[in-house]
mmCIF file of C-alpha atoms (C1' of nucleotides) in Angstrom:
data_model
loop_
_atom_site.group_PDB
_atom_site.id
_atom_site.type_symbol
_atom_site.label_atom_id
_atom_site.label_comp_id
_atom_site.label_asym_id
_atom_site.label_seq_id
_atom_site.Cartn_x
_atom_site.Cartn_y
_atom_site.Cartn_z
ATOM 1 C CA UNK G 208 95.404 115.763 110.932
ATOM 2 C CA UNK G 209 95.034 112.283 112.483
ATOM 3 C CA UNK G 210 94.986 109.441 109.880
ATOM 4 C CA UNK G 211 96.082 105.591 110.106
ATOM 5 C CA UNK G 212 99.339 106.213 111.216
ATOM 6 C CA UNK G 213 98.357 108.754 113.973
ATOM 7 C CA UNK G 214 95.270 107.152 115.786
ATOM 8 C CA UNK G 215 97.595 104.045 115.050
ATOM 9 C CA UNK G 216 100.263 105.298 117.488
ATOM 10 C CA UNK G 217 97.273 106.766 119.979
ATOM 11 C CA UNK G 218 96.019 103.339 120.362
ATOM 12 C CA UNK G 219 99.118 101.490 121.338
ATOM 13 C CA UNK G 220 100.194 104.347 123.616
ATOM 14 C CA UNK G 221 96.884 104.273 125.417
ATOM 15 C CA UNK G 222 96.839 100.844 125.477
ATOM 16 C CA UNK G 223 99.849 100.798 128.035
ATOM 17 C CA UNK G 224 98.119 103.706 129.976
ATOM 18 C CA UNK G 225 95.146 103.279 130.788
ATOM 19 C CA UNK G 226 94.027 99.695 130.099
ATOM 20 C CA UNK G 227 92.259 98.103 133.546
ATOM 21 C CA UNK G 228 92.441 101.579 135.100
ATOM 22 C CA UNK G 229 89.330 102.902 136.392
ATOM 23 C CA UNK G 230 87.545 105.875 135.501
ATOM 24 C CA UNK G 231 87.167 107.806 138.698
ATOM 25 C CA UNK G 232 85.551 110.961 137.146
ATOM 26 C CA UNK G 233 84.041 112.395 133.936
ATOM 27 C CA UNK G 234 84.500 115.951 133.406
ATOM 28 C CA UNK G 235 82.199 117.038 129.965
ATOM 29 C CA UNK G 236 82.856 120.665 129.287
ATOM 30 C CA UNK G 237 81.458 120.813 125.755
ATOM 31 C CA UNK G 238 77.913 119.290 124.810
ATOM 32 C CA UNK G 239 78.396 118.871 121.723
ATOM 33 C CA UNK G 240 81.811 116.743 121.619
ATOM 34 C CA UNK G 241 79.673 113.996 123.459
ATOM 35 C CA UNK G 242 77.208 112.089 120.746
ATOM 36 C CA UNK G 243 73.723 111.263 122.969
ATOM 37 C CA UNK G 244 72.710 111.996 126.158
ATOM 38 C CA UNK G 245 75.563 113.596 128.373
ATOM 39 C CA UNK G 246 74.227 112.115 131.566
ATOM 40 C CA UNK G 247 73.918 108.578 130.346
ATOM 41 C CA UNK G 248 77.357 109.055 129.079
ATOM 42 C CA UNK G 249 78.644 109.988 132.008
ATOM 43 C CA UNK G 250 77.111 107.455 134.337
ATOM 44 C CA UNK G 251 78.483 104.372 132.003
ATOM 45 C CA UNK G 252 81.800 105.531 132.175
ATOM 46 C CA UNK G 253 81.736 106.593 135.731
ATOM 47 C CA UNK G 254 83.295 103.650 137.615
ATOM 48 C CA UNK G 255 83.566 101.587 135.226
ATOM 49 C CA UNK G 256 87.266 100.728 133.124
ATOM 50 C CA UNK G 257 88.815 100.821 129.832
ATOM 51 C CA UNK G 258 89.422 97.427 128.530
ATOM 52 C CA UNK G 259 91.137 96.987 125.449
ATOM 53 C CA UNK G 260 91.496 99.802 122.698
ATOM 54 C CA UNK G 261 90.710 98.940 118.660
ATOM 55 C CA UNK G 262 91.372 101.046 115.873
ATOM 56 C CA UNK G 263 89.478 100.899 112.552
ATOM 57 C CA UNK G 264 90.390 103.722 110.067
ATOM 58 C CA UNK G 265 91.011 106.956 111.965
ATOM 59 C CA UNK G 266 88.800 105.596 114.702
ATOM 60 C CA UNK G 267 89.724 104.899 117.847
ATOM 61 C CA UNK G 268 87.156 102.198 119.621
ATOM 62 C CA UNK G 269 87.478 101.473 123.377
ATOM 63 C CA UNK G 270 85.654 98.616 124.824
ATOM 64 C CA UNK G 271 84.657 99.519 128.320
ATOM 65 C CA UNK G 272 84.990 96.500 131.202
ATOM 66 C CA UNK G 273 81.526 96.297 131.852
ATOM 67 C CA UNK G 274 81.506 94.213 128.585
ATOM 68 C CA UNK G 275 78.655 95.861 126.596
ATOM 69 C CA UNK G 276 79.167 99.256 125.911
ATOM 70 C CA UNK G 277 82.327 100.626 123.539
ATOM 71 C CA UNK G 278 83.481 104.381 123.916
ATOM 72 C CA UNK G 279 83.953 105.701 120.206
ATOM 73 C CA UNK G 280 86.376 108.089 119.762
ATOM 74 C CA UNK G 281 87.351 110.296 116.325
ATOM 75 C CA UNK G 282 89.673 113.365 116.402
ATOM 76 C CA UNK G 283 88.968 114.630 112.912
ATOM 77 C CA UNK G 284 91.038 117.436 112.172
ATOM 78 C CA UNK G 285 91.895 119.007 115.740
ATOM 79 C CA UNK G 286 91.602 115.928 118.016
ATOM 80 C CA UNK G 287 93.848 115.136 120.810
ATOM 81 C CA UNK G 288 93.973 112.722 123.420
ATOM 82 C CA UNK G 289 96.952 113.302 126.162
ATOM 83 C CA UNK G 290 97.513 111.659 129.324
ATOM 84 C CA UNK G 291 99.263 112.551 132.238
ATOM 85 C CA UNK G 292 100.014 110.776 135.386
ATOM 86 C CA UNK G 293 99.129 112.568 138.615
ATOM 87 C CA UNK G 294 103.217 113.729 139.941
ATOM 88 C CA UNK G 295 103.947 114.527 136.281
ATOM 89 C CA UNK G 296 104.893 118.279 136.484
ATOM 90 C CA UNK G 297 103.414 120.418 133.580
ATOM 91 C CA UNK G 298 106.278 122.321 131.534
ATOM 92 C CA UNK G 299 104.830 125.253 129.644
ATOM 93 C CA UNK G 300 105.790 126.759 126.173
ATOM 94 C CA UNK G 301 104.625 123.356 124.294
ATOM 95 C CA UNK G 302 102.190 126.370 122.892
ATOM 96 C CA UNK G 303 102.064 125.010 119.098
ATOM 97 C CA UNK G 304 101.101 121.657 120.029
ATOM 98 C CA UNK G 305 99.459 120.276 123.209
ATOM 99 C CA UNK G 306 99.001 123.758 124.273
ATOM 100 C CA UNK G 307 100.042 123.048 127.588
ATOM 101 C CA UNK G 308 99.558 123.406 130.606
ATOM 102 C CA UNK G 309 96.524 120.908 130.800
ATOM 103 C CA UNK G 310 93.312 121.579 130.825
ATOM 104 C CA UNK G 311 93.300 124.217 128.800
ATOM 105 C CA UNK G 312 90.138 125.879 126.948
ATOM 106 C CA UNK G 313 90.149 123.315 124.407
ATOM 107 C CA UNK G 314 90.105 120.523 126.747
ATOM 108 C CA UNK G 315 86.703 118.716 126.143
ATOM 109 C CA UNK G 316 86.069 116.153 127.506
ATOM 110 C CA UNK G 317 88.319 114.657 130.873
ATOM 111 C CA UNK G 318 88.807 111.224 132.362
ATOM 112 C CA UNK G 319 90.258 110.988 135.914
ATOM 113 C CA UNK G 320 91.569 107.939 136.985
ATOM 114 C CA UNK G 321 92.909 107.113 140.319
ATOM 115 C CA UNK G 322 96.092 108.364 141.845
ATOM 116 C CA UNK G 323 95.331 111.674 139.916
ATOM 117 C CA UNK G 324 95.921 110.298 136.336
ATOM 118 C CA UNK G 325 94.168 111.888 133.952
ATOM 119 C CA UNK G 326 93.230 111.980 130.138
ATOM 120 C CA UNK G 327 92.466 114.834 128.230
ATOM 121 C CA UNK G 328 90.228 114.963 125.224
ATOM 122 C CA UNK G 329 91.366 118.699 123.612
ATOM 123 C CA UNK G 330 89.311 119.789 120.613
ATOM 124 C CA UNK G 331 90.079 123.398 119.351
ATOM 125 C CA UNK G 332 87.251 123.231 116.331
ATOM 126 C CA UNK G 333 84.885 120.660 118.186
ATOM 127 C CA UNK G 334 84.687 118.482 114.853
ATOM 128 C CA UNK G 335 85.706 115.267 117.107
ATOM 129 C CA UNK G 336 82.950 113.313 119.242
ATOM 130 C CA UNK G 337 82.855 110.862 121.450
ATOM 131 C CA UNK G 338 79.847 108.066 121.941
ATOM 132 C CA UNK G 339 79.148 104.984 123.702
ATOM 133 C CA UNK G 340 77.477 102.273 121.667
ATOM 134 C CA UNK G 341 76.120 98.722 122.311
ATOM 135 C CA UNK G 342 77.733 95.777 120.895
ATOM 136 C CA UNK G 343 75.243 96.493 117.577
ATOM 137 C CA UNK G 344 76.197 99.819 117.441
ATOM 138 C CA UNK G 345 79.791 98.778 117.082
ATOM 139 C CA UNK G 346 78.936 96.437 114.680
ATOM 140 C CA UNK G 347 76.738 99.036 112.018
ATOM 141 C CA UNK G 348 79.847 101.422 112.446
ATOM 142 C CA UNK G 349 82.309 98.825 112.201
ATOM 143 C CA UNK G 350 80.315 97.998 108.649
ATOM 144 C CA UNK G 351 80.711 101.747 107.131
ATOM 145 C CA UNK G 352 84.667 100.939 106.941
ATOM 146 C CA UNK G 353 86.358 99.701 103.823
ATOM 147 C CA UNK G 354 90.075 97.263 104.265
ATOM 148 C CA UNK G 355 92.470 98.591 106.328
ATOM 149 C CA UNK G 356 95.494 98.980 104.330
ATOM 150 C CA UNK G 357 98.198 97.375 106.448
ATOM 151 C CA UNK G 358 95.967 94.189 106.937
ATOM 152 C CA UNK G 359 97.402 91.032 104.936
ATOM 153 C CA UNK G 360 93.792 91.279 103.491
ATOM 154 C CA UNK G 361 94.774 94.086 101.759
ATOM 155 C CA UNK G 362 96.273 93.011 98.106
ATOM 156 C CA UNK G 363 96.737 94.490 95.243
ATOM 157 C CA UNK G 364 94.246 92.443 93.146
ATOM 158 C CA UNK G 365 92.218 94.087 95.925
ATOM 159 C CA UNK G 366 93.239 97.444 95.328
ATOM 160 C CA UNK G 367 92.494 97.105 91.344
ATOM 161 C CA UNK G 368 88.862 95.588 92.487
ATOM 162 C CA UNK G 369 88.521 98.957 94.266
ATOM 163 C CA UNK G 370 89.499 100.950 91.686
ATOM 164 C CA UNK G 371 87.795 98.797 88.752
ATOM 165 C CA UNK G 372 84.721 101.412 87.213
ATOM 166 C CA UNK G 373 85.777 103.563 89.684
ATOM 167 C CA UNK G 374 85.124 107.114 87.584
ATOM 168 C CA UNK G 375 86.253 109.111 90.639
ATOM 169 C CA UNK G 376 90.361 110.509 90.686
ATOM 170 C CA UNK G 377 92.171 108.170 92.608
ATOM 171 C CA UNK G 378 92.837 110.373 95.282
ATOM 172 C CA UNK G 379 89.736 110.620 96.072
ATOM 173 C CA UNK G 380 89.312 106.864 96.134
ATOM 174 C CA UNK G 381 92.190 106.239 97.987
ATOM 175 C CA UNK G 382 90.261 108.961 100.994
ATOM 176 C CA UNK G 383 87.054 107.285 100.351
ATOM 177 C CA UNK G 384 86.969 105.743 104.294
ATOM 178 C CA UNK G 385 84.050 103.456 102.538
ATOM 179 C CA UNK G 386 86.639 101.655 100.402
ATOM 180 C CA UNK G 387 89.810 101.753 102.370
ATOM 181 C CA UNK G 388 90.144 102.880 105.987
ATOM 182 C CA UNK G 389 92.158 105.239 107.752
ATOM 183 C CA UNK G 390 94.271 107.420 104.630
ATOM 184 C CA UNK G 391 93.613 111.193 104.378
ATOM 185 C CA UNK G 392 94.572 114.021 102.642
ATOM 186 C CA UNK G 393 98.771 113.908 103.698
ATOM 187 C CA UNK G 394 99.123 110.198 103.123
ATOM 188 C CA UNK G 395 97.188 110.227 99.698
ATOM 189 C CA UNK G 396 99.772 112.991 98.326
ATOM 190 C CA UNK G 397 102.387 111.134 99.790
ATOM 191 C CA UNK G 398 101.259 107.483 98.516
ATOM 192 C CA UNK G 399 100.279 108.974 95.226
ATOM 193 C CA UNK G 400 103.812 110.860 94.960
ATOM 194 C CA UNK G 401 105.820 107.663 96.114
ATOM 195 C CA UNK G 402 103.925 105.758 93.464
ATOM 196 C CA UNK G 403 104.341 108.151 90.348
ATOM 197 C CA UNK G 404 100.693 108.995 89.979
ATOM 198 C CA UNK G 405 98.902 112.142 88.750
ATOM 199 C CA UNK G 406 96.365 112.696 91.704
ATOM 200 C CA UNK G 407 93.255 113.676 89.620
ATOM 201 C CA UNK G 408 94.094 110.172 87.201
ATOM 202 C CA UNK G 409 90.592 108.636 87.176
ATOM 203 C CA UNK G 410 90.727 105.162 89.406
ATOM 204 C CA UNK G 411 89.193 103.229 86.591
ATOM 205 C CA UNK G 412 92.282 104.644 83.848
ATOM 206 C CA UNK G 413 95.352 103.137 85.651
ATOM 207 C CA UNK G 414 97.061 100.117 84.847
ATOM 208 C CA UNK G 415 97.775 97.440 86.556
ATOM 209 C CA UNK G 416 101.326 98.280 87.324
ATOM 210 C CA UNK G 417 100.405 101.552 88.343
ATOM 211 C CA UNK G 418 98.056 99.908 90.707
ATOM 212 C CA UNK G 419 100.475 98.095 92.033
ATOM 213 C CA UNK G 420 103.259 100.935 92.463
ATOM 214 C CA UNK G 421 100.139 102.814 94.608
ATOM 215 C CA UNK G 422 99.604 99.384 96.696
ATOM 216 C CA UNK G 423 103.418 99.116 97.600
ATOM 217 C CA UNK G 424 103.926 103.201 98.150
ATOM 218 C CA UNK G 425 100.395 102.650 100.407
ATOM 219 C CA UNK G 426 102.348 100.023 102.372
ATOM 220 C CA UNK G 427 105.293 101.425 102.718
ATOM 221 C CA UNK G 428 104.389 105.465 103.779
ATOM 222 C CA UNK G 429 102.115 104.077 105.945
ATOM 223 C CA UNK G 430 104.477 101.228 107.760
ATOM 224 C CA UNK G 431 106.866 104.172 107.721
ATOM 225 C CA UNK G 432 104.459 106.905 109.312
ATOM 226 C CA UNK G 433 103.598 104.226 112.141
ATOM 227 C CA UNK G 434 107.358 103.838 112.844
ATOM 228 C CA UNK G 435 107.527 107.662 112.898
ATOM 229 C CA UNK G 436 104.609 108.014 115.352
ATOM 230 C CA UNK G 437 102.931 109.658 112.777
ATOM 231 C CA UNK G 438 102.643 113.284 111.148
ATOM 232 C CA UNK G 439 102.343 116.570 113.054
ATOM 233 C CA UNK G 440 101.232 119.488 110.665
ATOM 234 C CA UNK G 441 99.622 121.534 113.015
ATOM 235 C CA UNK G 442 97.626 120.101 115.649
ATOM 236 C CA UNK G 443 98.262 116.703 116.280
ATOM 237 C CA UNK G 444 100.253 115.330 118.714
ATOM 238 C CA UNK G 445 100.639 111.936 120.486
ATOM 239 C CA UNK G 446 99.501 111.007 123.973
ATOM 240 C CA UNK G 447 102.396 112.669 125.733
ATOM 241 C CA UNK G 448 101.892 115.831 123.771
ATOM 242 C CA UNK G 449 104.924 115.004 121.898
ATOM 243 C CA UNK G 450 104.768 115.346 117.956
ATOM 244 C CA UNK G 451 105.202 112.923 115.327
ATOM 245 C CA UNK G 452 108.489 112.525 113.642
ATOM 246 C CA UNK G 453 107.237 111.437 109.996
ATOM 247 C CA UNK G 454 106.787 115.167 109.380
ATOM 248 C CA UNK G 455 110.546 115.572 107.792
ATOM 249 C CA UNK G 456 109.786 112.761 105.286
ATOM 250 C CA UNK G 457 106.778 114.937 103.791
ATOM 251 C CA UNK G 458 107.471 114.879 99.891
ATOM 252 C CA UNK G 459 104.550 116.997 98.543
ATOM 253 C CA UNK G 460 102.146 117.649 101.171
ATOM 254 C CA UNK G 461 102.128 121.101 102.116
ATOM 255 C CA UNK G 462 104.891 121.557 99.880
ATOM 256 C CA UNK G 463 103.031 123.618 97.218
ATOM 257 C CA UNK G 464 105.055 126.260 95.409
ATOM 258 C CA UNK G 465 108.720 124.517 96.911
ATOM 259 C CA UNK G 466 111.085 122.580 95.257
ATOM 260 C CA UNK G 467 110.426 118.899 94.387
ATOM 261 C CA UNK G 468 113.119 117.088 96.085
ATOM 262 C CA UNK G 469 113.158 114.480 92.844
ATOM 263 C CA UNK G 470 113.669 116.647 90.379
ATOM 264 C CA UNK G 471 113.544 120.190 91.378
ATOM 265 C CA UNK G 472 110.320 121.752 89.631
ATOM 266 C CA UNK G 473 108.198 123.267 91.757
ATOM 267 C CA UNK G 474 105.326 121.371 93.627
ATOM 268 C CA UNK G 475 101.879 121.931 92.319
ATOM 269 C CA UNK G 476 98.662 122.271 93.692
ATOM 270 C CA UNK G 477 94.939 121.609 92.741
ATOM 271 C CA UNK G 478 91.433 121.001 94.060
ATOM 272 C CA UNK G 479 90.526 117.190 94.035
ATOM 273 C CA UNK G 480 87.391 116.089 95.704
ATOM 274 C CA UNK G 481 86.938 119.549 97.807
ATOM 275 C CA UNK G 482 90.449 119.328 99.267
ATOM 276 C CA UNK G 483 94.314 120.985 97.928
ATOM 277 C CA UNK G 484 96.297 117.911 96.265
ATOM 278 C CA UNK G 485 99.776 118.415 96.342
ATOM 279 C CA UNK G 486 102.107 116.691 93.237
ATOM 280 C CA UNK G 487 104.517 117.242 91.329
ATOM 281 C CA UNK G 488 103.334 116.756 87.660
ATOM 282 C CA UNK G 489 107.238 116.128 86.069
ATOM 283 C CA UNK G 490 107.619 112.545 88.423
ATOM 284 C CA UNK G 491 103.911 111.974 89.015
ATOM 285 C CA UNK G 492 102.100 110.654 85.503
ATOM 286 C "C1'" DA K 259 89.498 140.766 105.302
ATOM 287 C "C1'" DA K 260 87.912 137.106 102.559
ATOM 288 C "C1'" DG K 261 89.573 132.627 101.475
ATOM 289 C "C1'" DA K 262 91.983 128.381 102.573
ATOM 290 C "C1'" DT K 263 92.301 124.615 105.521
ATOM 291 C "C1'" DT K 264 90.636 119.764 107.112
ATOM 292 C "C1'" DG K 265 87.259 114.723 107.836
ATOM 293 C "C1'" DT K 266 82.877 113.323 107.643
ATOM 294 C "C1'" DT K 267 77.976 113.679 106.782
ATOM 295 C "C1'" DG K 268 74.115 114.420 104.270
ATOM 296 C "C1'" DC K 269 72.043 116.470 100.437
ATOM 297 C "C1'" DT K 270 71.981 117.123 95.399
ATOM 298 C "C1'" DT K 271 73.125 115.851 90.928
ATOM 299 C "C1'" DA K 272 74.307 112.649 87.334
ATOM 300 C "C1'" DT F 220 70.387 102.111 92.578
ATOM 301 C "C1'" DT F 221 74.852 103.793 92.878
ATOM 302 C "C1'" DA F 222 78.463 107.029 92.579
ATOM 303 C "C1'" DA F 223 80.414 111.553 92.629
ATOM 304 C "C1'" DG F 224 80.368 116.474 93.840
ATOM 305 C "C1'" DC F 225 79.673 119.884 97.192
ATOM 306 C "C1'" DA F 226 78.125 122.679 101.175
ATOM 307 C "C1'" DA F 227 78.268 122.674 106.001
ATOM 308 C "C1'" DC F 228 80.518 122.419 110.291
ATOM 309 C "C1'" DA F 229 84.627 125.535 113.748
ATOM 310 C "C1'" DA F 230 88.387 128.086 114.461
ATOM 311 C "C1'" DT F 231 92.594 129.906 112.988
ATOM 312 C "C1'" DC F 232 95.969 131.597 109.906
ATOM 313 C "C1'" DT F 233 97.392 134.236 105.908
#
DNA sequence: AAGATTGTTGCTTA
DNA sequence: TTAAGCAACAATCT
């Protein structure tokens, strides 16, 4: 699923493909992926061009060249944005990940740009949207996000303020897009793994060193997952359909039932805030 | 064939 | 008032 590390390497892709282009054409094939009027949406984007492209959390934010409005982007789970340039020729059997050849019947939402260039939005499960908002708009969204981890904002005297009278397990904290932006369910098991950490441990309970083993792991899976160009687990891929290569360095997550690679129990499982945690409860205290 | 999966929202509960 | 838990959403896989 995109997190941090995968909208992370969406946004500096796109930023060297489509920035100043011009959208020639807006193709919506799904009314519901588009937040607000369709038509309205269409006829800002229509002629106008993407200027530079933000991320905050697992949200991509693309501020248009008109100057006012900002095209919102989020993937959730089954979210892809791929671009192709108009000669490039379409290879087929990429079936498990950009189910190519594009469009295909998940392709929401399209952007044509001129010389045939074009950008696909592909949403199998149509949980990802897209909206244009006013410079206020962007601001109240902007305001929803907690620190973004890989800011130099981001301390660990900050993390322990987070997690001070925090009753909630940390993993659930550490998901909690209000109070840090941009880590789901693969980089919490990973983080929480790196750093030693029992998943369901209640925020408020850990000590300070323990705080600070989950603000270096946090740091360093995520640096590491950028680098990568992120996770592919089953859907996500980057803007040339191509997958991310931190998927090999997966400790725990979706690793229930194998062999820990520390020290060779098996990898557990259990429910934490509505979602599968995945630890290993002989190196994770 | 029911249950698991996943991010976010909004409702309910504490 | 604030925080935490949970159902809902869609589609697919097991």
């Amino acid at each position: 699923m995109p997190e941090l590390p995968e909208v992370e390497t969406i946004k500096n892709d796109l930023r060297r493909k489509i920035i100043g282009k011009k959208i020639t054409e807006v193709e919506a094939r799904s009314g519901k992926t588009i937040r607000g009027e369709k038509k309205k949406f269409i006829g800002i984007l229509r002629g106008n061009r993407f200027g530079g492209i933000e991320r905050i959390g697992k949200l991509l934010i693309f501020a248009l060249g008109d100057g006012k409005n900002f095209l919102l982007v989020h993937l959730k789970m089954t979210g892809q944005l791929v671009f192709i340039s108009g000669k490039e020729i379409i290879a087929g059997g990429h079936s498990f990940s950009a189910r190519f050849p594009l469009p295909n019947k998940y392709s929401r939402v399209i952007f044509g740009f001129e010389k045939g260039e074009k950008l696909f939005f592909n949403d199998m499960r149509r949980f990802g949207y897209m909206e244009i908002v006013g410079k206020n708009g962007l601001e109240m969204v902007k305001n929803k996000y907690g620190i973004e981890p890989l800011s130099k904002e981001f301390k660990p005297e900050k993390l322990k303020e987070i997690f001070k009278n925090r009753r909630a397990p940390v993993k659930a904290a550490l998901m909690n897009q209000k109070l840090i932006a941009g880590i789901g369910n693969i980089y919490a098991d990973e983080i929480l793994f790196a750093a030693r950490v029992m998943p369901d441990r209640k925020a408020a309970s850990l000590k300070d060193g323990e705080v600070k083993d989950i603000f270096s792991a946090s740091r360093n899976i995520l640096k590491k997952a950028v680098k990568r160009r992120g996770t592919t687990v089953s859907d996500y891929v980057d803007t040339s359909g191509g997958q991310g290569g931190f998927s090999k360095f997966l400790k725990v997550y979706g690793r229930r039932g194998e062999k820990c690679y520390r020290c060779a129990r098996t990898v557990k499982s259990m429910k934490i805030a509505g979602r599968s945690a995945n630890f290993c409860d002989k190196c994770q205290k």
